[in-house]
XYZ file of C-alpha atoms in Angstrom:
704
model
C -0.045 0.072 0.025
C 1.208 3.494 -0.844
C 1.538 6.482 1.297
C -0.855 9.462 0.856
C 0.292 12.627 -1.004
C -1.251 15.925 0.317
C -1.936 19.042 -1.396
C -1.081 22.431 0.126
C -4.159 22.532 2.272
C -3.617 19.062 3.805
C -6.047 17.308 1.509
C -5.108 13.822 0.251
C -4.978 13.812 -3.492
C -3.201 10.558 -4.541
C -1.143 7.624 -3.307
C 2.527 7.075 -3.855
C 4.513 3.775 -3.654
C 6.359 3.428 -0.378
C 10.019 2.562 -0.788
C 11.045 -1.005 -0.082
C 12.050 -1.212 3.536
C 14.792 -3.560 4.789
C 13.555 -6.549 6.602
C 15.402 -7.635 9.836
C 14.596 -10.169 12.420
C 12.767 -7.935 14.847
C 12.071 -4.609 13.051
C 9.402 -3.713 10.414
C 11.446 -0.858 9.092
C 11.314 2.904 9.609
C 8.209 5.134 9.081
C 10.039 8.464 8.137
C 7.073 10.735 7.103
C 4.017 11.700 9.145
C 0.929 13.209 7.699
C -1.776 15.448 8.964
C -4.400 13.882 11.276
C -7.160 11.965 9.682
C -10.639 11.413 11.042
C -12.780 8.387 10.471
C -14.962 10.479 8.341
C -12.000 11.483 5.999
C -10.411 8.025 5.792
C -10.782 5.962 2.699
C -12.995 3.002 3.775
C -11.734 -0.476 3.298
C -13.861 -2.283 0.802
C -16.305 -4.832 1.947
C -15.122 -8.507 1.419
C -16.216 -10.476 -1.638
C -15.533 -14.088 -2.349
C -12.562 -13.300 -4.552
C -10.792 -11.982 -1.277
C -11.154 -15.444 0.419
C -7.575 -16.672 -0.208
C -8.154 -20.131 1.445
C -10.604 -20.817 -1.619
C -7.951 -20.091 -4.232
C -5.696 -22.792 -5.874
C -2.030 -22.525 -6.589
C -1.275 -22.463 -10.236
C 2.130 -23.925 -10.049
C 3.034 -27.466 -8.515
C 5.238 -26.623 -5.420
C 8.254 -28.307 -4.220
C 7.486 -30.890 -1.509
C 8.691 -30.343 2.075
C 9.182 -32.410 5.136
C 6.750 -32.709 7.937
C 8.573 -34.347 10.907
C 5.462 -36.211 11.836
C 4.997 -37.452 8.273
C 5.917 -41.250 7.720
C 5.013 -41.046 4.016
C 7.901 -42.159 2.007
C 6.964 -39.772 -0.791
C 7.561 -36.806 1.327
C 9.876 -37.974 4.071
C 13.322 -36.223 4.009
C 12.688 -33.666 1.450
C 12.588 -30.599 3.773
C 15.318 -28.503 5.141
C 13.733 -27.005 8.194
C 11.526 -29.731 9.611
C 9.620 -27.648 12.126
C 9.759 -24.253 10.537
C 8.263 -22.688 7.435
C 7.835 -19.125 6.735
C 8.074 -17.110 3.419
C 7.925 -13.512 2.224
C 6.858 -12.723 -1.374
C 7.901 -9.510 -2.937
C 7.705 -8.664 -6.655
C 7.406 -12.300 -7.458
C 10.485 -13.267 -5.561
C 9.957 -15.859 -2.719
C 12.269 -15.347 0.272
C 12.586 -17.934 2.941
C 12.492 -16.342 6.488
C 14.563 -18.061 9.139
C 13.316 -18.584 12.671
C 14.208 -15.818 15.042
C 16.723 -16.535 17.698
C 15.913 -15.502 21.253
C 18.173 -14.389 24.074
C 17.793 -17.711 25.796
C 19.377 -19.183 22.712
C 16.285 -20.855 21.706
C 14.745 -20.250 18.186
C 11.103 -20.066 17.154
C 11.681 -23.470 15.483
C 12.957 -24.980 18.937
C 9.749 -23.731 20.522
C 7.575 -25.413 17.824
C 9.515 -28.702 18.211
C 9.264 -28.568 21.993
C 5.468 -27.947 21.941
C 4.923 -30.795 19.310
C 6.859 -33.251 21.480
C 4.969 -32.272 24.607
C 1.603 -32.564 22.717
C 2.092 -36.345 22.657
C 1.672 -36.701 26.364
C -0.050 -33.419 27.507
C -3.327 -31.798 26.513
C -2.699 -28.373 27.912
C 0.494 -26.451 27.117
C 1.333 -22.755 27.842
C 3.758 -20.656 25.616
C 5.344 -17.698 27.474
C 6.918 -15.339 25.102
C 7.177 -11.609 25.593
C 5.354 -9.149 23.499
C 6.766 -8.907 20.000
C 8.616 -12.241 19.964
C 6.839 -13.820 17.144
C 4.350 -16.058 18.902
C 1.934 -15.825 15.818
C 4.350 -17.436 13.558
C 5.120 -20.191 16.084
C 1.318 -20.858 16.354
C 0.971 -21.163 12.657
C 3.951 -23.560 12.413
C 2.483 -25.754 15.322
C -0.687 -25.941 13.210
C 1.301 -26.833 10.165
C 2.779 -29.774 11.831
C -0.292 -31.004 13.970
C -2.988 -30.631 11.388
C -6.349 -28.809 11.013
C -6.328 -26.060 13.713
C -8.234 -23.168 15.187
C -6.481 -19.956 16.414
C -8.278 -17.605 18.706
C -7.347 -13.965 19.185
C -9.033 -11.485 21.647
C -10.075 -8.705 19.203
C -11.059 -8.289 15.556
C -8.066 -5.968 14.997
C -5.672 -8.740 15.787
C -7.593 -11.065 13.589
C -7.021 -8.481 10.703
C -3.250 -8.295 11.736
C -2.909 -12.063 11.253
C -4.634 -11.720 7.875
C -2.236 -8.873 6.729
C 0.879 -10.661 7.892
C 0.251 -14.232 7.060
C -2.105 -14.240 4.103
C -1.208 -11.211 1.961
C 2.426 -10.650 2.945
C 3.818 -13.894 4.308
C 2.781 -17.554 4.243
C 3.819 -20.995 5.214
C 4.097 -24.158 3.170
C 3.014 -27.623 4.130
C 4.651 -30.991 3.653
C 3.142 -31.224 0.050
C 4.785 -27.791 -0.758
C 1.390 -26.046 -0.951
C 0.739 -22.859 0.970
C -1.217 -23.291 4.096
C -4.766 -22.237 3.732
C -5.671 -19.728 6.425
C -9.179 -18.395 6.778
C -10.812 -15.738 8.974
C -14.322 -15.984 10.215
C -15.721 -12.461 10.377
C -18.970 -10.839 10.895
C -21.670 -9.859 8.389
C -20.830 -6.163 8.455
C -17.325 -7.109 6.941
C -18.892 -8.680 3.678
C -20.617 -7.173 0.618
C -24.086 -8.200 -0.206
C -24.419 -9.823 -3.677
C -28.195 -9.061 -4.072
C -27.713 -5.550 -2.974
C -24.107 -4.534 -3.857
C -22.493 -1.812 -1.847
C -24.200 -2.558 1.478
C -22.947 -5.166 3.932
C -24.552 -8.500 4.635
C -25.621 -7.064 8.054
C -28.073 -4.569 6.303
C -31.498 -4.900 7.995
C -33.398 -4.731 4.698
C -31.940 -7.949 3.431
C -34.392 -10.969 3.505
C -32.163 -12.963 5.896
C -32.059 -9.941 8.414
C -35.320 -8.003 7.925
C -37.610 -8.016 11.097
C -40.763 -9.889 10.663
C -43.048 -7.091 11.953
C -46.091 -5.204 10.686
C -44.316 -2.061 9.346
C -42.081 -4.225 7.015
C -45.172 -6.325 5.700
C -44.912 -4.959 2.024
C -41.225 -5.811 1.696
C -41.507 -9.224 3.414
C -44.369 -10.270 1.023
C -42.164 -9.132 -1.945
C -39.337 -11.423 -0.632
C -41.895 -14.314 -0.117
C -43.017 -14.063 -3.645
C -39.355 -14.439 -4.768
C -38.789 -17.609 -2.652
C -38.603 -20.496 -5.119
C -39.715 -22.912 -2.538
C -43.066 -21.072 -1.733
C -45.709 -22.014 -4.263
C -48.773 -20.306 -2.752
C -47.687 -17.041 -1.217
C -51.066 -15.319 -1.542
C -52.668 -17.053 1.536
C -49.683 -16.115 3.909
C -50.353 -13.701 6.884
C -47.582 -12.186 8.942
C -48.172 -14.822 11.744
C -47.399 -17.548 9.142
C -44.036 -16.102 8.030
C -40.924 -17.879 9.284
C -37.315 -16.813 8.683
C -37.042 -19.526 6.049
C -40.099 -18.018 4.191
C -38.238 -14.813 3.610
C -34.540 -15.570 3.840
C -34.537 -18.283 1.099
C -35.392 -15.507 -1.431
C -31.697 -14.706 -1.303
C -29.989 -17.534 -3.387
C -26.758 -16.975 -1.363
C -28.322 -17.542 1.940
C -26.757 -20.811 3.474
C -27.495 -21.715 7.061
C -25.646 -24.084 9.240
C -27.948 -26.349 11.570
C -27.712 -29.379 13.667
C -28.048 -32.568 11.349
C -31.272 -33.635 13.568
C -33.088 -30.471 12.359
C -33.092 -31.060 8.551
C -34.093 -28.406 6.072
C -35.532 -30.566 3.309
C -36.910 -27.635 1.456
C -33.487 -26.165 0.520
C -33.283 -28.479 -2.566
C -30.716 -26.396 -4.311
C -28.223 -26.574 -1.469
C -25.079 -28.689 -1.377
C -25.262 -30.394 2.083
C -21.886 -30.456 3.658
C -21.709 -32.520 6.905
C -19.171 -32.206 9.617
C -18.781 -32.938 13.285
C -19.059 -30.098 15.867
C -17.101 -29.836 19.120
C -20.006 -31.472 21.049
C -19.916 -34.633 18.971
C -23.011 -33.611 17.122
C -23.158 -33.671 13.463
C -24.006 -30.332 11.613
C -25.004 -29.541 8.021
C -23.799 -26.524 6.077
C -26.626 -25.925 3.453
C -24.239 -24.206 0.940
C -26.399 -22.799 -1.862
C -25.197 -20.480 -4.620
C -21.438 -19.541 -4.419
C -20.273 -15.991 -4.531
C -21.188 -14.329 -1.194
C -18.137 -14.259 1.037
C -20.126 -14.238 4.267
C -21.591 -17.597 3.584
C -18.571 -18.897 1.593
C -16.233 -18.190 4.457
C -17.794 -21.186 6.315
C -16.240 -23.476 3.808
C -13.253 -22.948 6.016
C -14.765 -25.415 8.515
C -14.127 -28.103 5.931
C -11.410 -26.747 3.584
C -9.041 -24.453 5.697
C -5.824 -25.691 7.436
C -6.135 -22.873 9.980
C -9.336 -20.925 10.993
C -8.913 -17.757 12.873
C -11.555 -16.571 15.204
C -11.938 -13.596 17.368
C -12.638 -14.558 20.932
C -16.384 -13.731 20.998
C -17.067 -15.636 17.825
C -15.055 -18.659 19.042
C -16.999 -18.645 22.386
C -20.210 -18.435 20.495
C -19.458 -21.334 18.108
C -18.117 -23.517 21.016
C -21.272 -22.835 23.159
C -23.581 -23.730 20.282
C -21.512 -26.810 19.425
C -21.208 -25.485 15.935
C -17.371 -25.062 15.755
C -15.779 -28.023 14.001
C -13.491 -30.369 16.115
C -9.796 -29.583 15.149
C -6.510 -31.148 16.077
C -5.305 -28.305 17.972
C -6.909 -25.044 19.498
C -4.383 -22.251 20.111
C -5.413 -19.334 22.218
C -3.488 -16.109 21.619
C -3.483 -13.558 24.599
C -4.240 -16.601 26.811
C -4.341 -14.701 30.193
C -7.226 -12.421 29.022
C -9.062 -15.380 27.607
C -8.688 -17.290 30.883
C -9.786 -14.147 32.723
C -13.053 -14.463 30.845
C -13.634 -17.944 32.392
C -15.101 -15.712 35.207
C -17.928 -15.634 32.689
C -19.978 -12.493 32.344
C -22.745 -11.840 30.115
C -25.574 -9.268 29.854
C -29.089 -9.810 28.552
C -31.631 -7.065 27.715
C -34.973 -8.685 29.003
C -37.094 -5.998 27.543
C -35.632 -6.500 24.083
C -35.689 -10.279 24.557
C -39.404 -10.066 25.349
C -39.952 -8.025 22.150
C -38.036 -10.365 20.053
C -39.935 -13.424 21.489
C -43.309 -11.711 20.933
C -42.470 -11.347 17.083
C -41.140 -14.900 16.648
C -43.423 -17.687 15.388
C -41.843 -21.127 15.570
C -43.058 -23.901 13.370
C -42.816 -26.674 15.918
C -45.579 -27.072 18.504
C -43.041 -27.848 21.257
C -40.982 -24.799 20.238
C -44.116 -22.621 20.399
C -45.035 -23.901 23.955
C -41.443 -23.271 25.155
C -41.559 -19.639 23.911
C -44.805 -18.987 25.503
C -43.423 -20.162 28.782
C -40.318 -17.947 28.192
C -42.531 -14.893 27.586
C -44.536 -15.436 30.614
C -41.418 -15.745 32.711
C -39.826 -12.658 31.428
C -43.182 -10.713 32.042
C -43.223 -11.907 35.573
C -39.631 -10.901 36.036
C -40.285 -7.377 34.706
C -43.553 -7.138 36.981
C -41.397 -8.152 40.041
C -38.722 -5.412 39.443
C -41.270 -2.814 38.731
C -43.044 -3.643 42.052
C -39.869 -3.935 44.099
C -37.616 -1.398 42.393
C -33.921 -1.879 41.216
C -30.820 -1.445 43.426
C -27.937 -1.855 40.973
C -25.634 -2.905 43.678
C -27.719 -5.769 44.997
C -26.299 -9.190 43.734
C -28.747 -12.096 43.557
C -28.130 -15.754 43.129
C -30.032 -16.955 39.866
C -32.283 -19.269 42.001
C -33.932 -16.204 43.610
C -35.114 -15.121 40.185
C -37.046 -16.291 37.124
C -33.965 -16.042 35.089
C -32.920 -19.609 36.009
C -36.236 -20.993 34.514
C -35.689 -18.856 31.414
C -32.338 -20.133 30.575
C -33.343 -23.727 31.358
C -36.176 -23.418 28.971
C -33.888 -22.337 26.125
C -31.640 -25.262 26.740
C -34.374 -27.909 27.003
C -35.997 -27.439 23.582
C -33.676 -28.247 20.655
C -36.420 -27.453 18.083
C -36.685 -23.940 19.445
C -32.872 -23.431 19.282
C -32.726 -24.647 15.810
C -35.431 -22.440 14.605
C -33.787 -19.469 16.342
C -30.520 -20.288 14.690
C -32.196 -19.827 11.418
C -32.955 -16.194 12.303
C -29.232 -15.236 12.733
C -29.710 -11.671 13.799
C -32.786 -12.114 15.978
C -31.980 -11.229 19.585
C -33.310 -14.640 20.649
C -29.931 -15.871 19.429
C -28.213 -13.979 22.068
C -30.407 -15.642 24.716
C -29.692 -19.138 23.286
C -25.930 -18.466 23.340
C -26.146 -17.281 26.898
C -28.181 -20.176 27.999
C -25.702 -22.707 26.394
C -22.781 -20.691 27.976
C -24.132 -21.157 31.572
C -25.746 -24.621 30.975
C -23.559 -26.449 33.501
C -22.899 -23.660 35.933
C -26.314 -22.515 36.914
C -25.947 -23.262 40.441
C -22.850 -20.903 40.598
C -24.437 -18.089 38.680
C -25.104 -14.633 40.181
C -26.683 -11.539 38.689
C -27.497 -7.909 38.920
C -30.257 -5.672 37.524
C -30.142 -2.273 35.810
C -32.144 -0.146 33.456
C -30.625 1.599 30.477
C -31.433 4.984 29.088
C -34.412 3.607 27.218
C -35.890 2.230 30.230
C -35.094 -1.424 29.237
C -34.400 -3.998 32.000
C -31.136 -5.605 31.835
C -29.376 -8.371 33.758
C -25.764 -8.912 34.129
C -24.721 -12.584 34.689
C -21.624 -13.769 36.421
C -20.380 -17.388 36.900
C -17.528 -18.118 39.232
C -17.420 -21.796 38.061
C -13.841 -21.531 36.730
C -12.896 -25.204 36.823
C -16.310 -26.111 35.214
C -15.785 -23.774 32.322
C -12.260 -25.060 31.710
C -13.254 -28.709 31.912
C -16.138 -27.936 29.446
C -13.493 -26.367 27.010
C -11.150 -29.234 27.467
C -13.886 -31.795 26.619
C -14.501 -29.873 23.379
C -10.840 -29.841 22.153
C -8.230 -32.376 21.443
C -5.189 -30.122 22.389
C -5.162 -26.661 24.043
C -2.280 -24.213 23.630
C -2.265 -21.060 25.433
C 0.162 -18.199 24.347
C 0.690 -14.924 26.127
C 3.460 -12.371 27.106
C 1.842 -11.975 30.434
C 0.825 -15.357 31.732
C -0.772 -15.840 35.083
C 1.436 -17.104 37.909
C 1.619 -20.905 38.454
C -0.219 -20.282 41.717
C -3.126 -18.543 39.931
C -3.234 -21.157 37.166
C -3.411 -23.954 39.762
C -5.410 -22.458 42.596
C -7.761 -20.332 40.743
C -8.409 -21.968 37.465
C -7.587 -25.380 38.845
C -5.556 -26.469 35.803
C -3.023 -28.964 37.231
C -1.729 -31.176 34.358
C 0.029 -28.587 32.191
C 3.515 -27.645 30.721
C 5.057 -24.193 30.167
C 7.387 -23.717 27.203
C 9.547 -20.589 27.306
C 10.056 -18.613 24.187
C 11.605 -15.102 24.416
C 12.086 -14.242 28.098
C 13.504 -10.696 27.805
C 11.265 -7.749 27.378
C 12.052 -5.661 24.312
C 12.751 -1.985 24.023
C 13.074 0.819 26.666
C 10.732 3.259 28.368
C 11.357 7.008 29.237
C 9.190 8.744 31.748
C 8.076 12.243 30.859
C 6.762 14.189 33.801
C 4.678 17.216 33.579
C 4.732 18.264 37.282
C 0.937 17.899 37.548
C 0.752 14.253 38.244
C -1.110 13.010 41.376
C -2.694 9.834 42.747
C -5.843 9.495 40.636
C -7.613 6.718 42.569
C -11.357 7.091 42.902
C -11.293 7.933 46.556
C -9.025 10.974 45.992
C -11.259 12.320 43.306
C -14.627 11.610 45.060
C -13.354 13.193 48.427
C -12.249 16.401 46.540
C -8.697 15.921 47.535
C -8.108 16.696 43.912
C -10.871 18.030 41.517
C -11.823 16.814 38.086
C -10.418 20.038 36.694
C -7.079 19.143 38.205
C -7.234 15.746 36.445
C -8.312 17.009 33.142
C -5.739 19.875 33.137
C -3.009 17.201 33.973
C -4.167 14.942 31.052
C -4.153 18.043 28.633
C -0.625 18.825 29.911
C 0.441 15.147 28.946
C -0.825 15.835 25.452
C 1.184 19.037 25.144
C 4.406 17.392 26.218
C 3.986 13.941 24.218
C 6.059 13.300 21.198
C 3.865 12.349 18.390
C 2.655 9.864 17.160
C 0.927 9.300 20.571
C -1.349 6.476 21.617
C -3.641 7.308 24.539
C -4.922 4.275 26.375
C -8.343 5.485 27.651
C -9.019 3.382 30.759
C -12.807 4.509 30.911
C -14.773 6.736 28.732
C -15.459 9.060 31.688
C -11.557 9.691 31.914
C -12.127 12.050 29.007
C -13.777 15.444 29.221
C -17.391 16.059 27.941
C -17.884 18.530 25.003
C -19.048 21.130 27.545
C -15.839 20.548 29.772
C -13.638 21.082 26.643
C -15.371 24.509 25.953
C -15.352 25.643 29.446
C -11.788 24.608 30.221
C -10.224 25.177 26.876
C -9.126 21.570 26.504
C -8.750 21.575 22.596
C -6.076 19.011 22.534
C -8.371 16.357 24.270
C -11.045 14.084 22.582
C -14.532 14.266 24.178
C -16.223 11.385 25.822
C -19.106 11.807 23.144
C -16.637 11.743 20.238
C -14.690 8.674 21.204
C -17.923 6.671 21.848
C -19.435 7.653 18.402
C -16.007 7.036 16.629
C -15.547 3.641 18.114
C -19.261 2.732 17.463
C -18.891 3.646 13.796
C -15.412 2.297 13.210
C -16.520 -1.238 12.522
C -13.610 -1.924 10.143
C -10.712 -0.732 12.537
C -9.919 2.238 10.303
C -8.858 4.450 13.223
C -6.243 1.969 14.307
C -5.182 1.204 10.714
C -4.675 4.864 9.877
C -2.661 5.477 13.070
C -0.526 2.520 12.049
C 0.014 4.004 8.552
C 0.963 7.452 9.837
C -2.253 9.043 8.845
C -3.095 10.432 12.420
C -0.770 11.829 14.975
C -2.730 10.677 17.853
C -5.187 7.736 18.649
C -7.686 7.820 21.645
C -8.771 4.368 22.231
C -10.153 1.780 24.698
C -9.425 -0.952 22.181
C -5.668 -1.226 22.003
C -4.783 -2.785 25.312
C -3.797 -6.089 23.643
C -2.719 -7.653 20.309
C -2.286 -4.499 18.112
C 1.386 -3.763 17.288
C 2.885 -0.136 16.876
C 6.571 -0.755 16.378
C 9.327 1.731 15.521
C 8.235 5.327 14.885
C 4.529 4.284 14.562
C 4.220 5.327 18.239
C 6.696 7.534 20.198
C 4.634 8.173 23.315
C 1.973 6.466 25.414
C -0.331 8.266 27.585
C -2.419 6.368 30.194
C -5.444 8.337 31.413
C -5.298 6.328 34.573
C -3.636 3.159 35.998
C -5.603 0.223 34.585
C -7.268 -1.028 37.567
C -10.484 -2.936 36.982
C -13.836 -1.261 37.847
C -14.546 -2.714 41.447
C -18.200 -1.637 40.901
C -18.592 -4.150 37.985
C -20.791 -7.041 38.859
C -17.984 -9.564 38.306
C -15.779 -8.028 41.080
C -18.857 -7.798 43.480
C -19.593 -11.459 43.009
C -15.826 -12.543 43.271
C -15.469 -10.645 46.566
C -18.591 -12.222 47.835
C -17.798 -15.692 46.805
C -14.035 -15.928 46.893
C -12.728 -13.234 49.194
C -9.501 -15.291 49.857
C -7.954 -14.636 46.435
C -9.992 -11.434 45.424
C -7.207 -9.050 45.964
C -4.428 -11.214 44.515
C -6.341 -11.740 41.352
C -7.377 -7.950 41.109
C -3.756 -6.778 41.396
C -2.488 -9.337 39.099
C -4.992 -8.460 36.342
C -4.295 -4.829 36.722
C -0.431 -5.293 36.386
C -0.787 -7.745 33.316
C -3.055 -4.990 31.709
C -0.409 -2.324 32.389
C 2.400 -4.362 30.859
C 0.363 -5.242 27.771
C -0.481 -1.543 27.121
C 3.130 -0.583 27.308
C 4.344 -3.373 24.958
C 1.981 -2.277 22.115
C 4.834 0.124 21.213
C 7.804 -2.052 22.319
C 8.145 -4.710 19.604
C 11.876 -4.898 19.063
C 15.063 -4.385 21.181
C 15.573 -0.930 19.521
C 12.090 0.376 20.021
C 11.581 3.341 22.591
C 8.526 4.851 24.052
C 7.947 7.866 26.275
C 5.356 7.254 29.050
C 3.060 10.099 30.440
C -0.015 10.135 32.574
C -1.753 12.401 35.018
C -1.821 9.518 37.409
C 1.401 9.263 39.542
C 0.712 5.402 40.083
C 1.363 4.916 36.345
C 4.817 6.567 36.427
C 5.707 4.525 39.752
C 4.879 1.249 37.980
C 7.177 2.369 35.034
C 9.990 2.849 37.485
C 9.235 -0.558 38.989
C 9.410 -2.136 35.477
C 12.745 -0.213 34.636
C 14.211 -1.523 37.824
C 13.208 -5.156 37.021
C 14.677 -4.936 33.526
C 18.067 -3.521 34.716
C 18.482 -6.227 37.451
């Protein structure tokens, strides 16, 4: 991709080709020019995906040279490789360059780590890889997958999923034993894909037949779709109550659902029925109809890709529904964050759920009865809260509420689940996924209530059944590999997560780069008690944050710990804080930025600053992409969150240990977004003196 050329007024007018940069072991080259700041409105939007962009579906034109897989006993391929456990190539201008494994300061190479993990996998089902941030764990993961076979890789956020795509599909690649490139696929949401029947809008567009709400106001459009459905012969007699998702969605010839095999869609006679085994042992059918829509075609990866990369939310959903295919190995990147989420949290909007249930008309009589029961239970729950009132700090065990019966009813009726699955964007799917998630831990489930700005009743659910959740995941995988630069301590892994039979493999142990503290003289302890007691005012805090922006060397990454850390629009005007982003703007920008353009443009040098709550993990800003990092506050978790209330109530013995451990790991991860090689340097600023004290602690630890 080229750099943007600007006219005299700072408007982008064309792209120029970037000079070729020298590739080194740890650095990605130098970004020497910085442009004027871009907003999301000005940025050139990344095009929606089409099937032509799904690289795993493409066949190589030339017969490749065979390579050796160390576990391959096939005489035809044995002995032909040079690096048995390592494969990584870079292609530039048609020239293929083999990239050697990096060597770490402990004298291991990336290839050594791959070999060690593969050998351990013969006797152990759980393996941890500890390697500092920026030490090439992604390439290690892909080479493990290359050796062991069909694999799933899980990343915490969509932006890291995109980084895998850019690094290992478009720029670099691996070759398998037969010499062919590894087929790596991404499973991404509807809003990333172009609609074929309505080009230019995403597959998440609410007017499309598979998404349109089946309500009275859409009656005209719905009946138009019904008439286009080739499987409906007599549409004239249909009323809205008789319309099902299939009735409407099948008018889109690309609509291709995945369902449990015991709920067969016999009407989809134009579909190729592709069967596969899900993680719960249940057979599923992918009803693949007309090719060409990348959203549906991407699910061919379940059968055809060597590696499928999920973001954490999608992985958990597919696991809980049993729809994810069984693979030889599941590799979890940023493993400590993934494990933290075993303290399962979820939120359900009961008001929205009731509205969705009232507009849903199942075909099966049993499903209808279940749905009627669910509606009555939600109504009773709403009436109860209306009568008694809501105190948001109150924590309830699920047995004290009707929520337990609601979730149980979703789990009991497989017909209802299957019919809901057909209507993919219906909010009932959220309830189904939640019910499956907590299916085996209802006795350890707690909740709180709140009302949102629209007056909807919401519940926040928290389970402390850590060992149960881990055992459930273990039962749905053949081999689990966890990777992180900030693993939990052995004590926490054993005592809190109750994982005992595991091995830890060390990759790079030395943290890269160096930090420099930049003090403004306005720092103070920004803990909640100091601000709430008026020991320091909010104006003191915002002024100190503004001073950090003044002194920071751009490009600057601003880690926003909470939206309220930023000023409101009124505060910016009143206090003259023109160098800060408002709470309202960051919320709007992040809500609209579904494609990660703000992060992408910052990485490309198209903006001098990035205010974000979304770059605490996984995203790399090496070299001069980021010269300064500002912490709005030390990243302590929010103790008023339901999870921490429940944890303190149920496990007071390790509450503070886990709390402090999580905060410290979060602090390190945020710093190491900019330290990706030994030569990287970053300046650290914050209005919160606790941040600077922790940087000093880190500097002392590195210098020992």
